[in-house]
Short mmCIF file of C-alpha atoms in Angstrom, two decimals:
data_model
loop_
_atom_site.label_atom_id
_atom_site.label_comp_id
_atom_site.label_asym_id
_atom_site.label_seq_id
_atom_site.Cartn_x
_atom_site.Cartn_y
_atom_site.Cartn_z
CA MET B 311 125.45 140.82 116.25
CA SER B 312 123.84 140.47 112.83
CA ILE B 313 122.37 137.13 111.66
CA ASP B 314 122.85 136.34 107.96
CA ASN B 315 119.39 134.87 106.96
CA SER B 316 120.77 133.47 103.76
CA ALA B 317 123.55 131.54 105.57
CA LEU B 318 121.06 130.39 108.20
CA ALA B 319 118.65 129.19 105.52
CA GLN B 320 121.52 127.29 103.79
CA ASP B 321 122.51 125.70 107.11
CA PHE B 322 118.86 124.61 107.74
CA GLU B 323 118.57 123.29 104.20
CA SER B 324 121.87 121.33 104.38
CA ILE B 325 120.71 119.73 107.63
CA LEU B 326 117.09 119.08 106.69
CA GLN B 327 117.36 118.25 102.95
CA PRO B 328 118.82 114.74 103.36
CA ALA B 329 116.08 113.86 105.89
CA VAL B 330 113.31 115.27 103.72
CA THR B 331 114.62 113.39 100.66
CA LYS B 332 114.88 110.14 102.66
CA ILE B 333 111.31 110.59 104.03
CA ASP B 334 110.00 111.36 100.56
CA LYS B 335 111.55 108.23 99.11
CA ALA B 336 110.22 106.09 101.95
CA ILE B 337 106.73 107.51 101.44
CA GLN B 338 106.91 106.79 97.71
CA SER B 339 108.09 103.24 98.37
CA VAL B 340 105.35 102.55 100.91
CA LYS B 341 102.71 104.11 98.62
CA THR B 342 103.82 101.85 95.76
CA SER B 343 103.68 98.83 98.02
CA GLN B 344 100.28 99.78 99.34
CA ASP B 345 98.95 100.32 95.77
CA GLU B 346 100.11 96.80 94.90
CA LEU B 347 98.48 95.43 98.03
CA GLY B 348 95.26 97.31 97.20
CA ASN B 349 95.20 95.80 93.72
CA GLU B 350 95.80 92.29 95.14
CA ILE B 351 92.99 92.77 97.69
CA GLU B 352 90.61 93.84 94.89
CA ARG B 353 91.61 90.79 92.90
CA LEU B 354 91.04 88.41 95.81
CA VAL B 355 87.67 90.02 96.61
CA ALA B 356 86.56 89.65 93.00
CA GLU B 357 87.72 86.04 92.95
CA LEU B 358 85.97 85.22 96.25
CA GLU B 359 82.75 86.90 95.03
CA LEU B 360 82.49 84.12 92.43
CA PHE B 361 81.94 81.63 95.24
CA LYS B 362 79.28 83.68 97.06
CA ASP B 363 76.28 82.27 95.22
CA ILE B 364 77.21 78.58 95.41
CA THR B 365 74.49 76.45 97.05
CA GLU B 366 76.70 75.34 99.85
CA PRO B 367 79.47 77.95 99.78
CA PRO B 368 82.39 77.71 101.98
CA GLN B 369 82.48 80.23 104.85
CA LEU B 370 83.81 83.12 102.76
CA GLN B 371 81.87 85.95 104.25
CA PRO B 372 84.28 86.44 107.17
CA VAL B 373 87.26 86.41 104.74
CA LEU B 374 85.51 88.91 102.47
CA GLU B 375 84.80 91.16 105.42
CA LYS B 376 88.47 91.02 106.56
CA LEU B 377 89.68 91.81 103.02
CA LEU B 378 87.26 94.75 102.72
CA ASP B 379 88.38 95.99 106.11
CA ALA B 380 92.01 95.68 105.08
CA LYS B 381 91.26 97.58 101.90
CA LYS B 382 89.59 100.36 103.92
CA ARG B 383 92.56 100.60 106.31
CA LEU B 384 94.88 100.65 103.34
CA THR B 385 92.96 103.51 101.74
CA ASN B 386 93.10 105.47 105.02
CA ALA B 387 96.81 104.89 105.29
CA ASN B 388 97.32 106.04 101.72
CA MET B 389 95.42 109.24 102.49
CA LEU B 390 97.53 109.81 105.56
CA MET B 391 100.75 109.26 103.64
CA THR B 392 99.57 111.67 100.89
CA LYS B 393 98.87 114.37 103.50
CA THR B 394 102.28 113.71 105.12
CA LYS B 395 104.01 113.96 101.74
CA GLU B 396 102.22 117.26 101.12
CA ARG B 397 103.40 118.60 104.50
CA VAL B 398 106.98 117.56 103.71
CA GLU B 399 106.80 119.31 100.35
CA ARG B 400 105.37 122.47 101.94
CA THR B 401 108.13 122.44 104.54
CA GLN B 402 110.66 121.97 101.86
CA LYS B 403 109.30 124.95 99.89
CA GLU B 404 109.29 127.10 103.00
CA LEU B 405 112.86 126.27 103.67
CA LEU B 406 113.79 127.18 100.09
CA ASN B 407 111.90 130.48 100.49
CA ILE B 408 113.92 131.44 103.58
CA LYS B 409 116.97 131.94 101.33
#
């Protein structure tokens, strides 16, 4: 029994392409949201920094630390999503090369 690699590749592509496209769109959407969140965190940190040198400042240090931690976690999540997107793209290219 002979297996037609081209037909097999087309079958794989037809099955996986919608999922890959959906994952790619979701990654792009999350990345955009996280970029917006990162910008907002930076804006808040800059705004709160203005109050740091007041003689009797409100207790902003814990808030600043939480925001900076959130920014760090956001950066890590963005890096992970970028790596995931690269893997999805590599997988997609490999599937196209099977044809």
